[in-house]
Short mmCIF file of C-alpha atoms and ligand atoms in Angstrom, two decimals:
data_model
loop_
_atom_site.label_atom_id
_atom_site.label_comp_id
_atom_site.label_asym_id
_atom_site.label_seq_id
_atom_site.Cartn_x
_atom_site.Cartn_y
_atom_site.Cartn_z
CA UNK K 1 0.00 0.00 0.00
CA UNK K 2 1.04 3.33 -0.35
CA UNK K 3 1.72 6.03 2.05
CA UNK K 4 0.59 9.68 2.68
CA UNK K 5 3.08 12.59 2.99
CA UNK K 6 1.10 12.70 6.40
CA UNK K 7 1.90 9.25 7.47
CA UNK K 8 5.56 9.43 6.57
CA UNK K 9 5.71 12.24 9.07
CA UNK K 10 3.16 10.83 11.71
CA UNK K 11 5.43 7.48 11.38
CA UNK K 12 8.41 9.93 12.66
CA UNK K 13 7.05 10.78 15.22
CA UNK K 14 6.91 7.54 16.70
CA UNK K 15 8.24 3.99 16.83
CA UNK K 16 6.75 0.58 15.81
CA UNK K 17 7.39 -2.65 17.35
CA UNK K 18 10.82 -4.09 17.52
CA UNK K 19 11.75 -2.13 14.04
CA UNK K 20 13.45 -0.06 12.17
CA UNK K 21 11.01 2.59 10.96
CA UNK K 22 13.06 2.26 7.58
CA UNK K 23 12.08 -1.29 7.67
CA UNK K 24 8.17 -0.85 8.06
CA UNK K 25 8.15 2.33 5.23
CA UNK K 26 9.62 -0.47 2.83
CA UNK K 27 6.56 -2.31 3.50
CA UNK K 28 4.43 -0.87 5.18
CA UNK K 29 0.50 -1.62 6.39
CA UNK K 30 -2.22 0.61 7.96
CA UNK K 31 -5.08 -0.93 8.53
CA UNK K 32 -8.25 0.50 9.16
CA UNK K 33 -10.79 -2.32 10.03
CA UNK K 34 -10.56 -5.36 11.00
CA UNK K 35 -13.48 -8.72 11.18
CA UNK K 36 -13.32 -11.77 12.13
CA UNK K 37 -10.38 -13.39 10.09
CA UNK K 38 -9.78 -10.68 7.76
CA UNK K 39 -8.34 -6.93 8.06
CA UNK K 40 -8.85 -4.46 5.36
CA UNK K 41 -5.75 -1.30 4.78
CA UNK K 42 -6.67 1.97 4.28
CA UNK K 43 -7.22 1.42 0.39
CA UNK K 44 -9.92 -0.92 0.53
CA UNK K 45 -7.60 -4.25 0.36
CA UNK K 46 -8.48 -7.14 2.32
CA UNK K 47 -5.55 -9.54 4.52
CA UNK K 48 -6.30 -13.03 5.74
CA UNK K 49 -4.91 -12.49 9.00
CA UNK K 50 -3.36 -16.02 10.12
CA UNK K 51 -1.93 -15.37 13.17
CA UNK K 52 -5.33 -13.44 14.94
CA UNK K 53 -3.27 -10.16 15.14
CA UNK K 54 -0.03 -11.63 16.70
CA UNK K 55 -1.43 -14.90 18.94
CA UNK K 56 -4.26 -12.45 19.76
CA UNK K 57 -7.53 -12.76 17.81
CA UNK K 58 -8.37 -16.71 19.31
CA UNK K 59 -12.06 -15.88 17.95
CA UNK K 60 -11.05 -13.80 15.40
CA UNK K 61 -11.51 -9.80 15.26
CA UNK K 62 -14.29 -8.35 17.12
CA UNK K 63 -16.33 -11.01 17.94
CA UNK K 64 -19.59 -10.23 18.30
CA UNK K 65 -20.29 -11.85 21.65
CA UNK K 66 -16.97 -10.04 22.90
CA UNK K 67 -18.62 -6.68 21.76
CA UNK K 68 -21.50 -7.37 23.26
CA UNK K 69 -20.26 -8.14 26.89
CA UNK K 70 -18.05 -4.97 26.41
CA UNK K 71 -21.20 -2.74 25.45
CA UNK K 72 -23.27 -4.31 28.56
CA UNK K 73 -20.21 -3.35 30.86
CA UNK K 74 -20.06 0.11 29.14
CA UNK K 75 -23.28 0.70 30.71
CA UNK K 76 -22.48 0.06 34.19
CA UNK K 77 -18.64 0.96 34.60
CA UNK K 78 -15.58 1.08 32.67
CA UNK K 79 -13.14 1.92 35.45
CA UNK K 80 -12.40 0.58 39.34
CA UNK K 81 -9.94 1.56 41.00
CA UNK K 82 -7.69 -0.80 42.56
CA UNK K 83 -6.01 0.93 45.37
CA UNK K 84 -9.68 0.95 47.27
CA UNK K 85 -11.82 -1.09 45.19
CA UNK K 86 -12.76 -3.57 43.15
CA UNK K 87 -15.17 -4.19 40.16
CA UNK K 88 -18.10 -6.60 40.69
CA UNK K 89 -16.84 -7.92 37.26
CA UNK K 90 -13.75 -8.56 38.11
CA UNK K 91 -14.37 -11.35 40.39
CA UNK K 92 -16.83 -13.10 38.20
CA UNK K 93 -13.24 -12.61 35.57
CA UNK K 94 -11.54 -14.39 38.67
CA UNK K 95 -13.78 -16.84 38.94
CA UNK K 96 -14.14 -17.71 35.30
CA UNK K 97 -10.60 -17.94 35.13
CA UNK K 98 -9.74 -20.22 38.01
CA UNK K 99 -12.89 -22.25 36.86
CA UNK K 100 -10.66 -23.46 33.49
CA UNK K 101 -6.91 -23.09 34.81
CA UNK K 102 -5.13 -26.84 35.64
CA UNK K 103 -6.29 -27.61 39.68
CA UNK K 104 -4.72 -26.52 41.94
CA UNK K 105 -4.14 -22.40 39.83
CA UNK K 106 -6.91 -20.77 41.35
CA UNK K 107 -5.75 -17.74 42.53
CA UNK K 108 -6.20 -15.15 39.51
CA UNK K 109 -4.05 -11.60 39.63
CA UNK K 110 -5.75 -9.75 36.67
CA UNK K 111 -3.59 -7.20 34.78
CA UNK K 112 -3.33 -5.48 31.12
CA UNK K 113 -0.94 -7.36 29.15
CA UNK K 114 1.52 -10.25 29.15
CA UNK K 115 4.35 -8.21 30.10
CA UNK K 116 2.59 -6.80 33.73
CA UNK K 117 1.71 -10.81 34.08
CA UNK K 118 5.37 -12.15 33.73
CA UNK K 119 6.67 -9.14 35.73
CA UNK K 120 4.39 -10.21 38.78
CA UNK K 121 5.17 -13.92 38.69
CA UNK K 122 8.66 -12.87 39.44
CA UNK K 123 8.19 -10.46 41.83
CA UNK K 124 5.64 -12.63 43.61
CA UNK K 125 8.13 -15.75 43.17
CA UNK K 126 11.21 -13.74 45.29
CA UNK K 127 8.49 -12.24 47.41
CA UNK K 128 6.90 -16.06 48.47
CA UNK K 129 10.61 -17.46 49.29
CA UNK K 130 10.91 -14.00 51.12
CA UNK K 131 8.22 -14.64 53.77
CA UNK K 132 8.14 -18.82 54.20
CA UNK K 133 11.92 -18.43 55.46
CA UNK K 134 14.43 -18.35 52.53
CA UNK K 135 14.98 -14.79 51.42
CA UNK K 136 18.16 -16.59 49.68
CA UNK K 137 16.37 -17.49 47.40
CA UNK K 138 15.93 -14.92 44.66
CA UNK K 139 17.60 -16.35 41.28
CA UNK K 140 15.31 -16.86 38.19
CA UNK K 141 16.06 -19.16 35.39
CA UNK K 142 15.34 -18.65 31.94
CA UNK K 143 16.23 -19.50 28.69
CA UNK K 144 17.94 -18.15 25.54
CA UNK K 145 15.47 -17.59 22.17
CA UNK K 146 12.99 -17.10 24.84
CA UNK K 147 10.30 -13.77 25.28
CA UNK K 148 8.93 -12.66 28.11
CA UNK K 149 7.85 -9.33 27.79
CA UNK K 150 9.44 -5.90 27.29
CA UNK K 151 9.53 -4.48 30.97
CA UNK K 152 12.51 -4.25 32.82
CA UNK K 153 11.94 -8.06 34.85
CA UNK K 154 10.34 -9.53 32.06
CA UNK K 155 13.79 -8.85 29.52
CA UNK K 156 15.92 -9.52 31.96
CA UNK K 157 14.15 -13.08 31.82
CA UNK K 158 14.06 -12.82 28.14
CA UNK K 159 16.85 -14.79 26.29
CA UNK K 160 16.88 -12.97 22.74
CA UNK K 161 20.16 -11.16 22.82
CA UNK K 162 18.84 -8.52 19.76
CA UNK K 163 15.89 -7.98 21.96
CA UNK K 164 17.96 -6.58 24.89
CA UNK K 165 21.62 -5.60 24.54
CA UNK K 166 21.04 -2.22 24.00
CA UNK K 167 19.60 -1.78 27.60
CA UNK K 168 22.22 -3.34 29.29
CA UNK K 169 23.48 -3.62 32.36
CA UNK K 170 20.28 -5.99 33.14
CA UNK K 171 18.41 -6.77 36.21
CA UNK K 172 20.15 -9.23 38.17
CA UNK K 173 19.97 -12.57 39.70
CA UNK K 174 18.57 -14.09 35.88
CA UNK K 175 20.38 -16.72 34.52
CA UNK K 176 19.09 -18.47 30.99
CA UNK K 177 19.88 -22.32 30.09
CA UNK K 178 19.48 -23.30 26.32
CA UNK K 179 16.29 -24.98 25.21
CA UNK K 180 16.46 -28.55 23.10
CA UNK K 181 16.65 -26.98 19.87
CA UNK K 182 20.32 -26.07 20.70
CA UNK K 183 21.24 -29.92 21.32
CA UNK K 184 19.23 -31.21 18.50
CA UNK K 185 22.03 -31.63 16.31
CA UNK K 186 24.14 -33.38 18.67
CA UNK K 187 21.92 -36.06 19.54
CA UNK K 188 20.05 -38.94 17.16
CA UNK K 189 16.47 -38.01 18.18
CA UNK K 190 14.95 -35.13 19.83
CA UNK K 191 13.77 -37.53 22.14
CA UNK K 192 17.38 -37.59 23.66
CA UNK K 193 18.09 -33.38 23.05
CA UNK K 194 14.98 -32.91 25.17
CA UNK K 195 16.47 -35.43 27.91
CA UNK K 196 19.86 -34.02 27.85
CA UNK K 197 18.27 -30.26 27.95
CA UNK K 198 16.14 -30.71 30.83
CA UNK K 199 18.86 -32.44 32.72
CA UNK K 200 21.05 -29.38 31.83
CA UNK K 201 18.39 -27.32 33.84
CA UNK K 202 18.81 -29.31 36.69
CA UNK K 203 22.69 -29.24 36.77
CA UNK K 204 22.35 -24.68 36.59
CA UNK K 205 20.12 -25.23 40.14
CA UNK K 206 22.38 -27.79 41.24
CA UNK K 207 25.76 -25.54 40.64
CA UNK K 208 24.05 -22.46 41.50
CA UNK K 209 22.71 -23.56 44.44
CA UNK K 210 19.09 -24.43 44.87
CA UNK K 211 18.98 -22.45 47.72
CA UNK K 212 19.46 -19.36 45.75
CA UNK K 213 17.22 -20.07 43.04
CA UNK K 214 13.50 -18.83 43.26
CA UNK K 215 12.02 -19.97 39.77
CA UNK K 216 12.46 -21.19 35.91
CA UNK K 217 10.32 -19.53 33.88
CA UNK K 218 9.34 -20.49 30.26
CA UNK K 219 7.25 -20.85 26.72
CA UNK K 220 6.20 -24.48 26.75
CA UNK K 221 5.85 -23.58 23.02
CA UNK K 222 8.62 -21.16 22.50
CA UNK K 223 7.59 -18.86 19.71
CA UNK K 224 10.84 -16.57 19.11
CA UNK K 225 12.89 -19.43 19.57
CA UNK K 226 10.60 -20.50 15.87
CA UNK K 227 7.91 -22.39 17.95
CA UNK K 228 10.06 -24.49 19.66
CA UNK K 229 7.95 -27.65 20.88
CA UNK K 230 9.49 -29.46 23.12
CA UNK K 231 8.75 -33.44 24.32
CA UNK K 232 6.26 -34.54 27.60
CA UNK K 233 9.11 -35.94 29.31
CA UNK K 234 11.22 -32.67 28.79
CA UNK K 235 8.28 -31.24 31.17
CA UNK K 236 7.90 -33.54 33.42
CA UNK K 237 11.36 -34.05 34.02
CA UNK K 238 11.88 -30.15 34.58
CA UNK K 239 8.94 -30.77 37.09
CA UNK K 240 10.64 -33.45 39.17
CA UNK K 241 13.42 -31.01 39.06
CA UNK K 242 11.69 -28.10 40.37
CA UNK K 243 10.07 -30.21 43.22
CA UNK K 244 13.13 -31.81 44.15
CA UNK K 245 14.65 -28.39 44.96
CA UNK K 246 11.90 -26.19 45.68
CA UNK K 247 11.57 -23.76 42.44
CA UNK K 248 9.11 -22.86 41.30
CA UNK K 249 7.87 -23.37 37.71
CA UNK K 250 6.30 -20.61 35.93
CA UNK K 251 4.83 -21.16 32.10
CA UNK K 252 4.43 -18.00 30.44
CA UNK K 253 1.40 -19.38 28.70
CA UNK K 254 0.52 -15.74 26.71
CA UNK K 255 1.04 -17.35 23.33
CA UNK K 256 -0.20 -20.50 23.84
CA UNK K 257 -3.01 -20.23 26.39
CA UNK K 258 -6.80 -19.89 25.29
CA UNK K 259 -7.22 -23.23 23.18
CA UNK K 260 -4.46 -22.72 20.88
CA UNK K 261 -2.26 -25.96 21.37
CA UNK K 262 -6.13 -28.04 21.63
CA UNK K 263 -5.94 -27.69 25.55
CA UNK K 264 -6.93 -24.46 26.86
CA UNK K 265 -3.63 -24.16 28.21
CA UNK K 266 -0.70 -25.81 27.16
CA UNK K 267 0.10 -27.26 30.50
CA UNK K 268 -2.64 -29.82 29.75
CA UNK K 269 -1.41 -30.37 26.21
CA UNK K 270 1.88 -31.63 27.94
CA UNK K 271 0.41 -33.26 30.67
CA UNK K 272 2.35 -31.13 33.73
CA UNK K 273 1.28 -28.75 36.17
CA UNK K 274 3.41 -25.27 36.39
CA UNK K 275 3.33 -23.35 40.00
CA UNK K 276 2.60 -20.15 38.64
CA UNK K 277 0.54 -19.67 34.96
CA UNK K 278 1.11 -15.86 33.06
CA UNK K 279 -1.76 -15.15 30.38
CA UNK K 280 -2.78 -12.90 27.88
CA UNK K 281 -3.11 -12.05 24.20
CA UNK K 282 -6.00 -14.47 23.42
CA UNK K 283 -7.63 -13.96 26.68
CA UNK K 284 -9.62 -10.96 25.33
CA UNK K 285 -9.08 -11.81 21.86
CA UNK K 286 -7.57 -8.81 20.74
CA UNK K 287 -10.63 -6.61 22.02
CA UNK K 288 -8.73 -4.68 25.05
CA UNK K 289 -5.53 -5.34 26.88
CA UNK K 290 -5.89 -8.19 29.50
CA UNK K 291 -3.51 -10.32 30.94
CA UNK K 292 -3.12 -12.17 34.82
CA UNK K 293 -0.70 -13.95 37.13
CA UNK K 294 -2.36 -17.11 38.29
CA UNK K 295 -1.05 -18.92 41.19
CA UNK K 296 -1.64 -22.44 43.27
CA UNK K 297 -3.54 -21.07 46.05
CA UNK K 298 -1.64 -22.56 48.63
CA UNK K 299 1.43 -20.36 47.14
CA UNK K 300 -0.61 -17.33 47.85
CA UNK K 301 -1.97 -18.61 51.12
CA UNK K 302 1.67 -16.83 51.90
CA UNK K 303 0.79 -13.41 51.43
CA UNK K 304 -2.30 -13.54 53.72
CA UNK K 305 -0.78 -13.20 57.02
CA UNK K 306 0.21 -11.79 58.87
CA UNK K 307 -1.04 -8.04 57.40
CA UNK K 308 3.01 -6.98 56.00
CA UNK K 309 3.16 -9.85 53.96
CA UNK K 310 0.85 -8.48 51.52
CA UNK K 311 2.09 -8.82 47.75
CA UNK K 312 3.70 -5.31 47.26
CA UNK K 313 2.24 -4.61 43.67
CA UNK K 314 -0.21 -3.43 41.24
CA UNK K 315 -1.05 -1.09 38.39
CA UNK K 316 -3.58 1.76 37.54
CA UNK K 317 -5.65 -0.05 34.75
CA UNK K 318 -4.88 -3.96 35.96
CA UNK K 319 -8.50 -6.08 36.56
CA UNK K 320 -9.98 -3.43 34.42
CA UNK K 321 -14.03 -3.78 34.08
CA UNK K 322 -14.31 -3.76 30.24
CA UNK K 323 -11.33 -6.12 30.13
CA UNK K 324 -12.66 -8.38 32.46
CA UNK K 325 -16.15 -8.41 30.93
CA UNK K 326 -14.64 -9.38 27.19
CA UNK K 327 -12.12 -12.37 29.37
CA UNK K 328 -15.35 -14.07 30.58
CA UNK K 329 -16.91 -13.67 27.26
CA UNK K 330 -13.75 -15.49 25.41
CA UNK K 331 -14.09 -17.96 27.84
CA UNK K 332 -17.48 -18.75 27.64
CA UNK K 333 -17.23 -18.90 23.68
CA UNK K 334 -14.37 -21.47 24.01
CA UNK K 335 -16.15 -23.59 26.67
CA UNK K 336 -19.76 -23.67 24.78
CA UNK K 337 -18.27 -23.81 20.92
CA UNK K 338 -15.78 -26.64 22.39
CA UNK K 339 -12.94 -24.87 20.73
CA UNK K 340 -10.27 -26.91 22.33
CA UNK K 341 -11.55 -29.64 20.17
CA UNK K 342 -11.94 -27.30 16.82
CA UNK K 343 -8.27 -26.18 16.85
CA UNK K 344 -7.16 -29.96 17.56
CA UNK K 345 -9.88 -30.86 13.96
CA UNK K 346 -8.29 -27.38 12.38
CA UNK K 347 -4.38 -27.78 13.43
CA UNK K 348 -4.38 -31.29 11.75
CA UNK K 349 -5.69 -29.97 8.47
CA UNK K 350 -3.70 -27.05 8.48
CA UNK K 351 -0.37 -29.07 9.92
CA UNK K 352 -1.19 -31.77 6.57
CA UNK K 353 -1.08 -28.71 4.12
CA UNK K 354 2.32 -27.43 5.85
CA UNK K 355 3.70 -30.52 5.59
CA UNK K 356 2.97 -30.46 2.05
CA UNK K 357 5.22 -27.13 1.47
CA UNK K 358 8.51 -29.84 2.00
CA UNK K 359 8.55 -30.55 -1.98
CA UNK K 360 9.97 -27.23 -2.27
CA UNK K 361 12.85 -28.22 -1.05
CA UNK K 362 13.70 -25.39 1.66
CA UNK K 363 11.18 -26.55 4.77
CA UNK K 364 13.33 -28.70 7.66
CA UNK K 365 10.18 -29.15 9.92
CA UNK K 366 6.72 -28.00 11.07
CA UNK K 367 6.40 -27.48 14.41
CA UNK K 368 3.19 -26.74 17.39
CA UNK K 369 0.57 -27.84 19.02
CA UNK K 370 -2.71 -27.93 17.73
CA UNK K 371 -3.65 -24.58 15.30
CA UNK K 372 -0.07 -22.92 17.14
CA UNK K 373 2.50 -24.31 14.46
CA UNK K 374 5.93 -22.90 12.82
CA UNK K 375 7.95 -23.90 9.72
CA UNK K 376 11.69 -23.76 9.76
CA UNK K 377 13.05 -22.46 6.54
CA UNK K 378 16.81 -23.75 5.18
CA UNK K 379 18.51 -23.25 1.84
CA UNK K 380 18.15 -26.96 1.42
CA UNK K 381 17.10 -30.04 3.56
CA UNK K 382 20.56 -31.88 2.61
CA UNK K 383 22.78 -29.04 4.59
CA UNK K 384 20.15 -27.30 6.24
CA UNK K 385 21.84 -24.20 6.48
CA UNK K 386 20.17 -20.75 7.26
CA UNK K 387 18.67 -18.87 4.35
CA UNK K 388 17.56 -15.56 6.33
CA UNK K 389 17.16 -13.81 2.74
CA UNK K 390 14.30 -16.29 1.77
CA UNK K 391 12.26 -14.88 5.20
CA UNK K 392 13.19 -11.61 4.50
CA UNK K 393 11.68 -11.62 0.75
CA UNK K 394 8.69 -13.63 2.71
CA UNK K 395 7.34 -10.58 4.41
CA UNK K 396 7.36 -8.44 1.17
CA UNK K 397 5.63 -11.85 -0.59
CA UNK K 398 2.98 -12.23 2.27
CA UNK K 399 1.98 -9.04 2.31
CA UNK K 400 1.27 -8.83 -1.60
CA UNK K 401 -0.35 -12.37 -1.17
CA UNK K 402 -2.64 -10.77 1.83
CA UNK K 403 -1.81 -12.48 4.14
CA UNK K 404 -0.88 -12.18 7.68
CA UNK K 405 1.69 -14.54 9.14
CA UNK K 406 4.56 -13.89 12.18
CA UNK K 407 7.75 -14.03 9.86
CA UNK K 408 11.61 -14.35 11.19
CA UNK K 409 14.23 -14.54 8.42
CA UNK K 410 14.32 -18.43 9.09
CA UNK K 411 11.11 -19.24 10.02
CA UNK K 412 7.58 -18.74 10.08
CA UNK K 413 4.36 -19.74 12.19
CA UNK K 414 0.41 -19.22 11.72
CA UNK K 415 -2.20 -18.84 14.37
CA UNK K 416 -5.55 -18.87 13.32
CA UNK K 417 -8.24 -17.67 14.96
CA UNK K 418 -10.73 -20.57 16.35
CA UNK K 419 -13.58 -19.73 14.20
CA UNK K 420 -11.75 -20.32 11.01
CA UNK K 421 -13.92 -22.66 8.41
CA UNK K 422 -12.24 -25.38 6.79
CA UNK K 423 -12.41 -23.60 3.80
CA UNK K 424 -10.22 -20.58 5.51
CA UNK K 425 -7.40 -23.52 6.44
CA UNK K 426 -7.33 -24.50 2.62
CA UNK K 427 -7.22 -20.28 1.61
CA UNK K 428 -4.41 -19.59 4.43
CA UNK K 429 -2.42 -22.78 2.77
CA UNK K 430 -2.70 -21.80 -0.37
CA UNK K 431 -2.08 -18.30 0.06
CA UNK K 432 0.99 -19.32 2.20
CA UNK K 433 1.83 -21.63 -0.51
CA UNK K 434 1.93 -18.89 -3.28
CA UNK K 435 3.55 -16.62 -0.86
CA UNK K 436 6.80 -19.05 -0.54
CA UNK K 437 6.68 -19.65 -4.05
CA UNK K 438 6.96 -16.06 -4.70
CA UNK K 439 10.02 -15.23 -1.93
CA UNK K 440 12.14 -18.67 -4.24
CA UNK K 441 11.40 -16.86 -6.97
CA UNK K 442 12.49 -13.38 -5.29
CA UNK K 443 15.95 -14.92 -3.75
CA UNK K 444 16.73 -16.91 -6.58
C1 PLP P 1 5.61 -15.46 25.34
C2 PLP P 1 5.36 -14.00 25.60
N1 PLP P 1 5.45 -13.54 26.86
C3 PLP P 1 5.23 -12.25 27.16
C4 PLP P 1 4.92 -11.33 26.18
C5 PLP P 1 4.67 -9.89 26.54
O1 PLP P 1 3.31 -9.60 26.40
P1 PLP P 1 2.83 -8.09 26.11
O2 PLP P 1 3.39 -7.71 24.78
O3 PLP P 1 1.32 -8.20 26.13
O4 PLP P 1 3.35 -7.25 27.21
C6 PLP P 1 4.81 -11.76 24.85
C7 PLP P 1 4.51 -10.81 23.78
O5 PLP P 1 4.71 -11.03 22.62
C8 PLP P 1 5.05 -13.13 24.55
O6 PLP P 1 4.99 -13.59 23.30
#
């Protein structure tokens, strides 16, 4: 699309996301409505969008039931404040959550965004060892290619080096381990990289001293790692690891909460329990920012007594009323419409038509869960060797397609929303499909 003498100088003015602005005026996209699957640029054209804004839209844009429940609330009250109140909608949100979180995560801290979420669980993780007796124990583990949020806490947890050199010296007291992908070559099956990774966990507590270490923290599908999907064992082996030296495990579950990997969260798609749960993005479906810190109650059991042991936190707009109102209508529309079930039906079509993209020669794998799924792109599947120029010439291809996808230079994943037809899956493979056609013809 093209640009206004207006927008060139309005772009200026401000920054966009992890970006050169030089970058986003080579290709640039301003959209000015957006439905269901589809969003539609100034000039009238229309984008598939297959990743539900980025891992946001779960039932698409603007769902009419999530409008709805927003214009009901917009009746009664859009803002609470927290310092001395709190909304009567808020703790039906609590209680909605809790009522679809794994057991035993039932206390609910509701905020505006992943990054406020992740930034709790840590400060509520040194806080907890704090006040039961082991103020030692402070140390959070994380690991490289991971992202958990932009704030100061959250980076520092964060393992993509591009993402936060430029603000260092970091917060400290994080340490990051390397995820299976790194060991993948060295072994004969993931199977074994995921053993040998998870033990290599274990060995950081051990040598750091689990007496100083207060959590690990991570993406049980690790999206800028390029949806890094890692075996059940390589959970439940970090979990025996955790309990044997009292850390806690946190999953930052924003990406692949909400029905995504055919669970609603992806701690039931692997089959193991975290100690603390972060969520967002798909929790509101894209409609307002939402996010929350959920906790095993008898973790926050902690903080109730005596009175100074109250968690020392909060923000202005966190539990918000019109959030809260669109989280327990998301909910609801996954519960009723069974959507767990429909991105399980939809992933498997979509993951067959992926698959299909390897007789072009430059796909090593598809990766995810359920509808959450990546493709790694090499120059060839003999040397698999990194062809970053074939992403790059991806985004321009996309884009001309119209189509929406989350693209790195050697990888990319799709995320569509739950209400996607069958027919949609076929259109977002095709359109991929054309899309990677164009960038081989682009890089040659
Ligand atoms: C896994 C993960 N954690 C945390 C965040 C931060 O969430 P937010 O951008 O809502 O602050 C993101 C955002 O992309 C994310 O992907």
């Amino acid at each position: 699309m093209t640009l206004t003498e207006r927008d060139r100088r309005l772009l200026q003015r401000t920054f966009l996301d992890y970006q050169p602005t030089a970058e986003f005026l080579g290709c640039p996209l301003v959209i000015e409505r957006a439905e269901g699957l589809w969003l539609w640029d100034r000039e009238g054209r229309r984008y598939l969008d297959a990743i539900g804004g980025i891992f946001v839209a779960v039932l698409g844009h603007r769902h009419p039931r999530v409008m709805e429940a927003m214009r009901r609330q917009m009746e009664r009250a859009t803002f609470v404040p927290p310092l001395h109140a709190i909304s009567d909608v808020t703790l039906d949100f609590i209680e909605k959550l809790s009522s679809v979180t794994p057991g035993p995560l039932e206390f609910v801290k509701p905020f505006s965004g992943g990054s406020e979420a992740v930034e709790a669980a840590l400060k509520f993780a040194r806080q907890y060892f704090r006040q039961t007796g082991r103020p030692g124990k402070y140390k959070v583990i994380s690991r490289y290619h991971s992202y958990h949020g932009a704030t100061f806490g959250a980076m520092a947890a964060s393992g993509t080096g591009s993402r936060k050199a430029k603000f260092e010296p970091e917060a400290p007291g994080f340490l990051r381990v390397f995820p299976p992908t790194h060991y993948r070559d060295q072994f004969s099956s993931w199977e074994e990289a995921n053993r040998f990774a998870a033990r290599a966990v274990e060995d950081v507590i051990i040598h750091e001293g689990p007496e100083t270490v207060a959590a690990l923290i991570l993406e049980p599908i690790g999206n800028t790692g390029g949806i890094i999907t890692p075996t059940e064992e390589y959970f439940a082996l970090l979990r025996a690891a955790c309990d044997r030296h009292q850390v806690l495990l946190i999953f930052d579950e924003i990406i692949t909460g909400f029905a995504k990997t055919g669970r609603m969260f992806a701690a039931e798609t692997f089959g193991v329990t975290p100690d603390l749960l972060c969520v967002g993005k798909g929790i509101s479906s894209g409609a307002i920012p939402l996010g929350a810190m959920i906790a095993r109650m008898e973790l926050a059991e902690a903080f109730s007594a005596p009175p100074e042991n109250y968690f020392a936190h909060g923000h202005t707009y966190a539990g918000n009323p019109l959030a809260c109102a669109a989280g327990i209508a998301v909910i609801d529309t996954i519960v009723e419409f069974d959507l767990c079930r429909r991105a399980e039906v939809l992933g498997a079509l979509l993951r067959q038509r992926l698959e299909g993209l390897k007789r072009l020669g430059v796909v090593r794998e598809v990766r995810g869960k359920g509808v959450l799924l990546g493709v790694e792109l090499v120059r060839d599947t003999r040397t698999m060797a990194p062809l970053p120029e074939l992403g790059r010439a991806l985004k321009r291809t996309a884009l001309k397609r119209g189509i929406i996808l989350r693209i790195d230079p050697s990888w990319f994943a799709v995320s569509p929303p739950l209400i996607a037809t069958e027919g949609d899956i076929e259109e977002i493979a095709e359109r991929i499909e054309l899309s990677l056609r164009d960038a081989l013809d682009e890089v040659g």
